[in-house]
Coordinates of C-alpha atoms (C1' of nucleotides) in Angstrom, one line a residue:
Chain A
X1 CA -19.5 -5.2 9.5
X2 CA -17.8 -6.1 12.6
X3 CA -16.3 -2.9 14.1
X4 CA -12.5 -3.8 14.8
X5 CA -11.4 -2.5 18.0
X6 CA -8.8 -0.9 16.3
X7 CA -8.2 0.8 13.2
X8 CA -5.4 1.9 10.8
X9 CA -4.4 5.1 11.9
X10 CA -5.7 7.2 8.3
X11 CA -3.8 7.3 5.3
X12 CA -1.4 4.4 6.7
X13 CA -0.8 1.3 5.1
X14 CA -0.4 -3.0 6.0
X15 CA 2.1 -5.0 5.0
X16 CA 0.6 -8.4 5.3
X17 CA 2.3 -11.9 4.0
X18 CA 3.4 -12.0 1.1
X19 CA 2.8 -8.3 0.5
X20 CA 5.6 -7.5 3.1
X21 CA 8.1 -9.8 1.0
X22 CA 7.5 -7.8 -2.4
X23 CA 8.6 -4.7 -0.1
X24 CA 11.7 -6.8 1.0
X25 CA 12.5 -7.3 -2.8
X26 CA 12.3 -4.1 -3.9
X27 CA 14.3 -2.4 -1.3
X28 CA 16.8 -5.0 -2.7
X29 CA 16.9 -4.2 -5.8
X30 CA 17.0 -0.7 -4.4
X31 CA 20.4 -1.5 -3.0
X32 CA 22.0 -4.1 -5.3
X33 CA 21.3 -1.2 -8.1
X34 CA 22.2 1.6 -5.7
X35 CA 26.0 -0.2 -4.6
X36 CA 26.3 -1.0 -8.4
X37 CA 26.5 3.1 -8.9
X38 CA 28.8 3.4 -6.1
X39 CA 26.0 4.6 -3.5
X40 CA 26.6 3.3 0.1
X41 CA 23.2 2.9 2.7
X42 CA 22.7 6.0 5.1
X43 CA 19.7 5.7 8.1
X44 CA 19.2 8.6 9.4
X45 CA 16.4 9.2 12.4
X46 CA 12.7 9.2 11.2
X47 CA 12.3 12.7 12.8
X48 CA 14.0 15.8 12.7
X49 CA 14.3 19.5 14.6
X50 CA 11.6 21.2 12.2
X51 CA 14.0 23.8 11.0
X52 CA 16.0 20.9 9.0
X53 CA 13.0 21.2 6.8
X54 CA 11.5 24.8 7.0
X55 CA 15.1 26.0 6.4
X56 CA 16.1 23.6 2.9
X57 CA 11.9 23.1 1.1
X58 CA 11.3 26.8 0.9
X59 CA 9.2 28.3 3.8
X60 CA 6.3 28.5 0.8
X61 CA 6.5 25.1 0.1
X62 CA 3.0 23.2 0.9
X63 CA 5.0 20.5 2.5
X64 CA 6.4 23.2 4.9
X65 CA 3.1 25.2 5.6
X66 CA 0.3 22.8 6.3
X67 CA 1.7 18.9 5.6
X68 CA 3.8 18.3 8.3
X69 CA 3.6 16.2 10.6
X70 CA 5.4 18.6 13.5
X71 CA 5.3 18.0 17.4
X72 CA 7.0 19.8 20.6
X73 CA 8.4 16.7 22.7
X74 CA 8.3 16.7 26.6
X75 CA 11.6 18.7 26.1
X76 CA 9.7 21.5 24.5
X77 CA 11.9 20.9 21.2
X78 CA 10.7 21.5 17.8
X79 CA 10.0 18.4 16.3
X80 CA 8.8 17.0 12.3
X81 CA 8.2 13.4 11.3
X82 CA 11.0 13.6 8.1
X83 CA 8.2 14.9 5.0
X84 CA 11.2 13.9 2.8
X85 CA 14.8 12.5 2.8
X86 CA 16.9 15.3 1.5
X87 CA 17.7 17.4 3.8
X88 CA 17.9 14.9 6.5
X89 CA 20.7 13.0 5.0
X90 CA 22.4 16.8 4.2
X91 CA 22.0 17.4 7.7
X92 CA 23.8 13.7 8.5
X93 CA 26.5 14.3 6.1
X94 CA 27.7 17.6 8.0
X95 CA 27.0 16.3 11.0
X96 CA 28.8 13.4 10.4
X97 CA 31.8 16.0 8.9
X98 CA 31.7 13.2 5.9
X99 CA 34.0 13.2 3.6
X100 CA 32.7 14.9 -0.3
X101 CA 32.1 14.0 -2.6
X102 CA 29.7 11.1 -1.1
X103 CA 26.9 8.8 -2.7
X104 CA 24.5 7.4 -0.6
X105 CA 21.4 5.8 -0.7
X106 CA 18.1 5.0 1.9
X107 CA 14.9 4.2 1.9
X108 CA 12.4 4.4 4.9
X109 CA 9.0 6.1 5.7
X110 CA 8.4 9.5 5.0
X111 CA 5.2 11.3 6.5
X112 CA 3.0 14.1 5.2
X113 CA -0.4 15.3 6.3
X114 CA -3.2 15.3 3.8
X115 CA -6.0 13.8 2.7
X116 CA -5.4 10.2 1.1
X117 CA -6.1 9.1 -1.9
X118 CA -5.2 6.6 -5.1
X119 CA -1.3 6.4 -4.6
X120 CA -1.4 9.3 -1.8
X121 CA -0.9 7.9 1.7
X122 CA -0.1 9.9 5.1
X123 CA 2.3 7.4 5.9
X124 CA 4.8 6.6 2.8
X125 CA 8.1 5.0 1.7
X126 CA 10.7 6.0 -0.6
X127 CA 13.9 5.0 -2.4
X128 CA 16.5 8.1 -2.3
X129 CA 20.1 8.4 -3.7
X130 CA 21.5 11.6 -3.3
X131 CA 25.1 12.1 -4.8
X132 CA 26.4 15.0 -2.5
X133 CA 29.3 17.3 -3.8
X134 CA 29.2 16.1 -7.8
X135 CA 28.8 19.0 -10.2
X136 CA 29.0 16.7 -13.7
X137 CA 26.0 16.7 -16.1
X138 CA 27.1 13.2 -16.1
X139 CA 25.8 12.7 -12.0
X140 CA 22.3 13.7 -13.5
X141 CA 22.3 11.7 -16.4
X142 CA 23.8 8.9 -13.9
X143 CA 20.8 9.5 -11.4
X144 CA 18.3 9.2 -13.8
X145 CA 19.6 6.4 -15.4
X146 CA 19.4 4.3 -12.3
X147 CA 16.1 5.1 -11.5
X148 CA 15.2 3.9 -15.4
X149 CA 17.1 0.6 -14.6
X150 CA 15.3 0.4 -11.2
X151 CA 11.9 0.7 -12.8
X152 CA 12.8 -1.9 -15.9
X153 CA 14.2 -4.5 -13.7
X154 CA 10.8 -4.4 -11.6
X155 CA 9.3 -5.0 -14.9
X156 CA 7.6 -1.9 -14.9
X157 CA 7.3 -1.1 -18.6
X158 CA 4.8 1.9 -19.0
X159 CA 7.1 4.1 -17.2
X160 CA 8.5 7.4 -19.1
X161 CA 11.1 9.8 -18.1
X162 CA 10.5 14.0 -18.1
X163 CA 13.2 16.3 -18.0
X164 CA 13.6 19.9 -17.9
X165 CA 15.7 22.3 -16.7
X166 CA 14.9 25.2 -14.5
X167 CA 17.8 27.3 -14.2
X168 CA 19.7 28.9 -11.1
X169 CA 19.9 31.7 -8.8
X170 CA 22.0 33.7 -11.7
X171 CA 19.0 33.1 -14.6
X172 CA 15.7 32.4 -12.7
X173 CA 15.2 35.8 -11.4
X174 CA 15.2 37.6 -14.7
X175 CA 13.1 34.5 -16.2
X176 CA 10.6 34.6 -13.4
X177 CA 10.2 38.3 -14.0
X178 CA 9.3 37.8 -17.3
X179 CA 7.0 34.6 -16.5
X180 CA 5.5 36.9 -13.9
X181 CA 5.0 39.6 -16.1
X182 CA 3.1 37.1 -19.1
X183 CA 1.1 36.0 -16.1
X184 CA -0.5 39.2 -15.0
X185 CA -1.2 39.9 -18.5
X186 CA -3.2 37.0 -18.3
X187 CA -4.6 37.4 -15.3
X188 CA -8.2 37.2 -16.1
X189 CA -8.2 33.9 -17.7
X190 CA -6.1 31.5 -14.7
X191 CA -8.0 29.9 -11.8
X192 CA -8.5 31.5 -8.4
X193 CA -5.5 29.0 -7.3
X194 CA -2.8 30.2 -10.1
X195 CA -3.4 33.7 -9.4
X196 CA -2.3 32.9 -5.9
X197 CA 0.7 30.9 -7.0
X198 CA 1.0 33.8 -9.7
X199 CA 3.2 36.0 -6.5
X200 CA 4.3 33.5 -4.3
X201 CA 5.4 30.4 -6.6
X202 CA 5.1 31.3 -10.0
X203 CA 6.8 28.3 -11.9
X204 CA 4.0 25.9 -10.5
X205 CA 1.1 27.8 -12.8
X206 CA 3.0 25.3 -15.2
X207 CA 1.7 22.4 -13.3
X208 CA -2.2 23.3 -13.1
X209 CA -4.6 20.7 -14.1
X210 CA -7.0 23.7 -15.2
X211 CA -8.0 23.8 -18.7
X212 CA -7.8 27.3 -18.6
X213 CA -5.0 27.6 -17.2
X214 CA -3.0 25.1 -19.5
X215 CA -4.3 27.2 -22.6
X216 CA -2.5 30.5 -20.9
X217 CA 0.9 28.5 -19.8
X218 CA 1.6 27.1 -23.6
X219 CA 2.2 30.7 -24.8
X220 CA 4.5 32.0 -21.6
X221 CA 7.6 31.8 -22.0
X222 CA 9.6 28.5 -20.6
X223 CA 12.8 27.8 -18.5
X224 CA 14.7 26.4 -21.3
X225 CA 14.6 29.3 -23.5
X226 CA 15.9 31.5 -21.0
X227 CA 18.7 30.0 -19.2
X228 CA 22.0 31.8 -19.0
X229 CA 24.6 30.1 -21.1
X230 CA 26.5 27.6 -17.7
X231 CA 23.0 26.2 -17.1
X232 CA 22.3 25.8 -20.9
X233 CA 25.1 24.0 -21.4
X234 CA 24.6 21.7 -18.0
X235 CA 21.2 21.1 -19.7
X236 CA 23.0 20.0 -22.5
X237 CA 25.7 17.5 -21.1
X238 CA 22.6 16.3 -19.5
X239 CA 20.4 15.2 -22.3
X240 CA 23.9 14.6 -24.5
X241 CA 24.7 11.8 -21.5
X242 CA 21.7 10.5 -21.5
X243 CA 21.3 9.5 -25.2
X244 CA 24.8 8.0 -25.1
X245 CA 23.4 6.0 -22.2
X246 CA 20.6 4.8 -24.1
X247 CA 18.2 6.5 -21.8
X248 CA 14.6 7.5 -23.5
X249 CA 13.3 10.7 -22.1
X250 CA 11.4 13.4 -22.9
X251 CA 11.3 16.6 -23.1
X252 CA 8.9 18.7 -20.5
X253 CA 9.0 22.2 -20.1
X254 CA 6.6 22.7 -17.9
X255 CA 7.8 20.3 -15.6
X256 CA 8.3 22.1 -12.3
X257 CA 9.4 20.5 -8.6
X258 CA 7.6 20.6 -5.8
X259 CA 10.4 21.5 -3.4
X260 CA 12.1 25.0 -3.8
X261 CA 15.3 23.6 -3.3
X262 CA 15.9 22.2 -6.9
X263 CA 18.3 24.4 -9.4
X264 CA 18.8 23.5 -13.7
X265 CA 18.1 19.5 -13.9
X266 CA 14.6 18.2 -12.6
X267 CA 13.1 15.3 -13.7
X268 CA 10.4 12.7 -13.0
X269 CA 8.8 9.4 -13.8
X270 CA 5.7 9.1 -14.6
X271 CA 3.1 5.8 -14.7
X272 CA 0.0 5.7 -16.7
X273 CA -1.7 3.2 -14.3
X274 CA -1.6 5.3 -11.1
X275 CA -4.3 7.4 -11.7
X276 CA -4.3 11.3 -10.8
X277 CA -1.2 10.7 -8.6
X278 CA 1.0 9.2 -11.6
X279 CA 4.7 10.3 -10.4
X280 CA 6.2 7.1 -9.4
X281 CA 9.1 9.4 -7.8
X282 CA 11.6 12.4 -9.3
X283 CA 14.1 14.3 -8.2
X284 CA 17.0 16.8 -9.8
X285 CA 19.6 18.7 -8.8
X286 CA 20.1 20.8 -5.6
X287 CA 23.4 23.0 -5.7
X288 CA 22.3 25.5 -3.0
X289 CA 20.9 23.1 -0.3
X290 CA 24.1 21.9 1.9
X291 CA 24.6 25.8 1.8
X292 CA 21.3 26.7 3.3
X293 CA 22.1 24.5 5.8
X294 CA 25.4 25.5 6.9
X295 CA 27.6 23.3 5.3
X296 CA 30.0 24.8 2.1
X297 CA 28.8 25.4 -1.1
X298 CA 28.3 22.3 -2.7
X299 CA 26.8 21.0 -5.6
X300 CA 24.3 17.8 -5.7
X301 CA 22.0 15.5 -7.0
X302 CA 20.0 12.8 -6.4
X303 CA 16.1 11.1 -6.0
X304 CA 13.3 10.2 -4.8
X305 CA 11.1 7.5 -5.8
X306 CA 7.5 6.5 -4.1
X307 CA 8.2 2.8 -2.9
X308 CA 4.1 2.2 -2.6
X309 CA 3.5 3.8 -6.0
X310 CA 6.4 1.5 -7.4
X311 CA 4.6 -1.3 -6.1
X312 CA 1.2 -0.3 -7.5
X313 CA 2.8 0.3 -10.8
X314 CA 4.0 -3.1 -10.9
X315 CA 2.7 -5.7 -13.4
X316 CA 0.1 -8.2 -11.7
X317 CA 0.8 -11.5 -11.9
X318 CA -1.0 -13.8 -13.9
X319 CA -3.7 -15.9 -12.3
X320 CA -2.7 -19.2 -12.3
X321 CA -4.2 -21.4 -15.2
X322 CA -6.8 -23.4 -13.9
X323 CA -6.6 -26.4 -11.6
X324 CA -3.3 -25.9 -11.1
X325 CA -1.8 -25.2 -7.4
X326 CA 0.1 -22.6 -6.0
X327 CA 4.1 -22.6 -5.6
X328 CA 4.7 -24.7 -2.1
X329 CA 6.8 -22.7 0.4
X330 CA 10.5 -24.2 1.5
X331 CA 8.8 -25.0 4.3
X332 CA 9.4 -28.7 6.1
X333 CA 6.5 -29.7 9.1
X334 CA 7.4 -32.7 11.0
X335 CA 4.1 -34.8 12.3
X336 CA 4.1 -36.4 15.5
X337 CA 1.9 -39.3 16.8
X338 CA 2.0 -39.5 20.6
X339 CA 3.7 -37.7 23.3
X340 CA 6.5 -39.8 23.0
X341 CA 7.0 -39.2 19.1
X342 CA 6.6 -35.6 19.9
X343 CA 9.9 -35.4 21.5
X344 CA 11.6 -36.7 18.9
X345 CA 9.9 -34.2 16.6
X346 CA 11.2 -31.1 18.5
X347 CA 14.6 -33.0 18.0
X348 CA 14.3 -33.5 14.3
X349 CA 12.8 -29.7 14.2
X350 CA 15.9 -28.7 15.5
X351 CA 18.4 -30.6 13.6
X352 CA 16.6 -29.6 10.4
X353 CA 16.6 -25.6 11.2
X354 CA 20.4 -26.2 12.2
X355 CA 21.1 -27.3 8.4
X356 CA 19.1 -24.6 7.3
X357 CA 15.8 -26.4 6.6
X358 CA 12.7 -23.9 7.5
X359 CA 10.6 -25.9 10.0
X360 CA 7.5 -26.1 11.9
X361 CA 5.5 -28.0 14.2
X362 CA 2.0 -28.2 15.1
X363 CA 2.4 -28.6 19.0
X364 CA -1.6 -28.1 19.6
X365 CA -3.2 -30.6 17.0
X366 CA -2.8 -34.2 18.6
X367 CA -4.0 -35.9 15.6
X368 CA -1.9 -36.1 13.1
X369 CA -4.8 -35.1 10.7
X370 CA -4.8 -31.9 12.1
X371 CA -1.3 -31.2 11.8
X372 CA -1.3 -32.2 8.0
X373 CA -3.6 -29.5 7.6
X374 CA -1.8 -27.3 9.2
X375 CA 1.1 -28.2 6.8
X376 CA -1.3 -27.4 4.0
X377 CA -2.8 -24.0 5.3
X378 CA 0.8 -22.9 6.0
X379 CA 1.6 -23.8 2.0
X380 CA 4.5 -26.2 3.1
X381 CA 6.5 -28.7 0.9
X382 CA 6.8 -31.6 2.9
X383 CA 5.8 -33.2 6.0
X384 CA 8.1 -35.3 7.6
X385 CA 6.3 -38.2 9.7
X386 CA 7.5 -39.4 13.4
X387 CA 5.9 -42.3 14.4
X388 CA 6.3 -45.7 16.4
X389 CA 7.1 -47.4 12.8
X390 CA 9.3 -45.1 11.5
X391 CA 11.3 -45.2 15.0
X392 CA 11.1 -48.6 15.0
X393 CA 12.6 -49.2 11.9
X394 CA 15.6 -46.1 12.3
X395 CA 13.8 -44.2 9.6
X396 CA 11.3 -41.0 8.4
X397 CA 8.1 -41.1 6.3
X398 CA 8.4 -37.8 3.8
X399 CA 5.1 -36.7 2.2
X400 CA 5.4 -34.7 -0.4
X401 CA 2.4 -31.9 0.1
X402 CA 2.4 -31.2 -3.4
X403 CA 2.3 -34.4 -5.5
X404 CA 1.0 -36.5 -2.3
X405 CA 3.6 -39.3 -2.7
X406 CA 5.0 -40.6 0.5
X407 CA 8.0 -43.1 1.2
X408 CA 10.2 -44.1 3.7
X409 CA 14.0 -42.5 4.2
X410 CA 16.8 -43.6 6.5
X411 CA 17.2 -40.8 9.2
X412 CA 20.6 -39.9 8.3
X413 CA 19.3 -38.8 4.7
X414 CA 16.2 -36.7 5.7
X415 CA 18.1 -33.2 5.2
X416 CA 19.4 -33.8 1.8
X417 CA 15.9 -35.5 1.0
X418 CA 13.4 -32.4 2.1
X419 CA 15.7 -29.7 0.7
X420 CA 15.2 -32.0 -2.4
X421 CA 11.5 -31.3 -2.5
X422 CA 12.1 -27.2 -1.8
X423 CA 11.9 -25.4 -5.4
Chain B
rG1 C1' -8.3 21.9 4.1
rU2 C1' -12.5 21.3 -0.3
rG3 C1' -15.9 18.2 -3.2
rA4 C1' -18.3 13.6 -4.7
rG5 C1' -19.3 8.4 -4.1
rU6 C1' -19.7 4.0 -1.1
rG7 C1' -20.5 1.4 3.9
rU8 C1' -25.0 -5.6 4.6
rA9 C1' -21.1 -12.4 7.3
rG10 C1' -13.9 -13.2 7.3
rC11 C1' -14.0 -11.9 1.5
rU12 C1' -17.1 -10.7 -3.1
rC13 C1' -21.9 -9.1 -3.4
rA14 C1' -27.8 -9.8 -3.4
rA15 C1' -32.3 -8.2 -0.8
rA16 C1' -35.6 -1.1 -4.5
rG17 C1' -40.7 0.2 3.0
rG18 C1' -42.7 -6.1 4.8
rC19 C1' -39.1 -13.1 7.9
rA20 C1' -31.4 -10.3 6.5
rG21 C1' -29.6 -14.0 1.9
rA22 C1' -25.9 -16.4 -1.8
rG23 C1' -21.1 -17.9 -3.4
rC24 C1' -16.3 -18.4 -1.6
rA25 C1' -13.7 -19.0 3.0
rC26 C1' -14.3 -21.2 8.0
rC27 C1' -15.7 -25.3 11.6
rU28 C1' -17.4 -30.7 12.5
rG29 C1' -17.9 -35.5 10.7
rA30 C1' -17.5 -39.5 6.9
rC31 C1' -11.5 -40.8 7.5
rU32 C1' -9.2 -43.3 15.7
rG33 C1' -1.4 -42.6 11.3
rU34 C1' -2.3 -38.5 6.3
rG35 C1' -3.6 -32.3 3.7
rG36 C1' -6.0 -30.9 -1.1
rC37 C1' -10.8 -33.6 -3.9
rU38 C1' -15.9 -35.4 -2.8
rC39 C1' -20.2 -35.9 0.4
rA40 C1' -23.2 -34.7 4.9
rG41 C1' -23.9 -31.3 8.5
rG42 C1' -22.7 -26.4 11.3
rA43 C1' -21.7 -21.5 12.9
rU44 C1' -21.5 -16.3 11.4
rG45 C1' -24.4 -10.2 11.5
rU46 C1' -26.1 -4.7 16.9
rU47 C1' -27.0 -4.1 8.0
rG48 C1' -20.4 1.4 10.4
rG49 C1' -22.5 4.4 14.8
rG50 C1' -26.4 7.8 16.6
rG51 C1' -31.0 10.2 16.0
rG52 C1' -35.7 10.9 13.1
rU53 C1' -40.1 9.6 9.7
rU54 C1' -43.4 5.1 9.7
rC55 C1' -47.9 0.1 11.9
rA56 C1' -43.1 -1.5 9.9
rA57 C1' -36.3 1.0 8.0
rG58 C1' -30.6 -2.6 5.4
rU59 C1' -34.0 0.5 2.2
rC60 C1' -36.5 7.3 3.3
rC61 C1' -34.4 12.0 6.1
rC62 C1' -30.6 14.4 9.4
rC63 C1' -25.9 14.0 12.1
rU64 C1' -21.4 11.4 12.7
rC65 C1' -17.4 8.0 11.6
rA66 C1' -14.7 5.1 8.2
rC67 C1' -13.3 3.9 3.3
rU68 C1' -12.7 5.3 -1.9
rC69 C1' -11.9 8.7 -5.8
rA70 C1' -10.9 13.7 -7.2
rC71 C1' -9.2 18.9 -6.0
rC72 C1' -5.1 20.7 -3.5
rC73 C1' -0.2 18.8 -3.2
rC74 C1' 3.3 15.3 -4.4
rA75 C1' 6.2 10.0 -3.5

RNA sequence: GUGAGUGUAGCUCAAAGGCAGAGCACCUGACUGUGGCUCAGGAUGUUGGGGGUUCAAGUCCCCUCACUCACCCCA
């Protein structure tokens, strides 16, 4: 193969025509769903002073210790490429001194260092909402309900919801110590990898692909049993809200979060056509973070959904039946003959853009051939011909690229005319 | 970070130690003011890179790089 000179940095990803546009739809469907919830857009800078991170995902977390993408700048600061959105937009919203409650929503790339795979890129994007200073049940069953009716208006169907809850800083400790406890007594029968997690993160044995392991964890005792009676009954104006908002869910006990930040309501979606990395995106709720970052205790919510996986996960279209042509752009090219024509087309280009009309114009191809092909290759609707007859006679020739049929219009009707042929 | 698999034309893939090929795409012409369709012709490769074995390597061996999948982790 012909080495290219350059190469895609690893784990990043292209967004070539018409790939790029099926980004540009889903991020708005992101936001018309997002505003319809009462979430307002946030950007917040693509990098952060590392501690934004080490001090909200838990020092142990895997994103902290060896996935981050961290760098000094020639100012000797303490810099990470953002590994997720939370605590970013935490950190905006105090900086900012914004007003709480506050619902916002973002999407951007997100970077984490490991090795890529089916759905797992170094380089990512993600949908967030994060409602910031809500306390309801309700918020959660809000959040996950929008996520649902993100997925379903995609048209991604084989998409199911988990939910658990994993308690708070009053119940986990005693739970935990009885988890840890089971575990040890079990010692002998987890993987070198869960013993580990056993001390230093002992809710994610409950996420171990190891047979083994997944025999041991359906006898130790789970969250839900054990929560103290405020986080049982969160747990239950959760899953109450949700039926009465028609969400389906289910039920996951052993459904554990990634970040350490997360207190009572996690959930997640999950596609079957992802492959090993089937979490199209999760999220739950986070009532300690603006805390552990310095702002006042405040309880929140939100999510995070994997833009690439979303768009993996989404239905293919169907080829098109045979012999039949693909949709034409709303694209006009105006053909030129001779130099002189040619002035006129530039004219007629820009007349055409000024009304709206998407136009182009082959300026290297002097035979007029050429330029039809052009108008072909580029998928446009229409060509619209300048020549000596058609100046002669105060009119345009039209072609229309997709049925071949060509006539004559008067110059003052070409706009109407060539947005006619757009569909 | 660990493991496995795969690298041949722009793309999809043949060539199982003996002349590097096909389909699609591309270019030119038939058609000097008309795309697609048809016909005729044309170009395309350091077989990812480097080393080794051999009379001879795309093919076997070693190293390296890239991609893919999985572990890990998670979006």
């Amino acid at each position: 193969m012909n080495t290219p000179r350059h190469s895609r940095p690893k784990g990043t990803l292209d967004f070539v025509p018409p790939v790029a546009d099926e980004l540009r739809h889903l991020e708005y469907v992101a936001a018309r769903l997002s505003t319809r919830f009462g979430f307002r857009e946030i950007v917040t800078p693509v990098f952060e002073h590392t501690d934004v991170f080490t001090k909200s995902s838990g020092d142990a977390s895997d994103i902290v210790t060896k996935e981050m993408y961290s760098f000094k700048d020639r100012g000797e600061r303490d810099l990470t490429l953002r590994p997720e959105g939370t605590p970013g937009v935490v950190r905006a919203v105090l900086e900012n001194r914004l007003r709480i409650p506050v619902r916002l929503y973002y999407f951007g790339p997100y970077f984490r260092f490991g090795r890529p795979q089916k759905g797992r890129f170094r380089e990512f994007r993600q949908y967030g909402v994060e409602a910031i200073g809500e306390a309801s049940p309700y918020v959660d069953a809000e959040i996950v309900l929008l996520g649902d009716e993100f997925f379903r208006t995609l048209g991604i169907s084989d998409c199911t919801t988990e939910l658990n809850s994993i308690g708070c800083r009053a119940c986990r400790p005693g739970y935990r110590k009885e988890l840890v406890a089971f575990l040890y007594a079990h010692k002998d029968e987890l993987c070198e990898d869960c013993r580990e997690r056993m001390d230093r993160n002992p809710l994610r044995v409950f996420d171990c692909k190891n047979e083994g392991c997944r025999e041991v964890v359906a006898d130790a005792p789970k969250t839900a049993g054990h929560l103290c009676d405020d986080c049982a009954d969160h747990y239950d104006g959760v899953k109450r809200a949700l039926d009465r908002m028609k969400v389906s869910y289910g039920i996951n006990d052993r459904l554990v979060r990634g970040l350490d930040y997360y207190n009572r309501t996690v959930f997640e979606y999950i596609s079957s056509r992802l492959g090993a990395q089937d979490s199209l995106g999760g999220g739950g709720r986070y009532d300690y973070l603006v805390e552990d970052l310095g702002g006042p205790p405040t309880p929140s919510s939100g999510f995070a959904l994997g833009i690439d996986r979303t768009m993996m996960a989404m239905p293919e279209k169907p080829p098109l039946p045979e012999g039949t042509q693909p949709p034409r752009e709303s694209l006009a090219y105006v053909v030129w003959m001779g130099e002189e024509e040619l002035k006129h087309a530039v004219e007629l280009a820009a007349k055409l853009r000024a009304e709206g009309v998407a136009t182009r114009v082959d300026f290297d191809a002097a035979r007029p051939k050429r330029q039809f092909r052009s108008a072909d290759a580029a998928g446009a609707a229409c060509c619209v011909i300048v020549g000596p007859d058609e100046l002669a006679k105060g009119v345009y020739s039209l072609k229309d690229l997709a049925t071949g049929e060509q006539e004559e219009v008067p110059v003052n009707m070409i706009v109407p005319r060539v947005r006619a042929l757009f569909r």
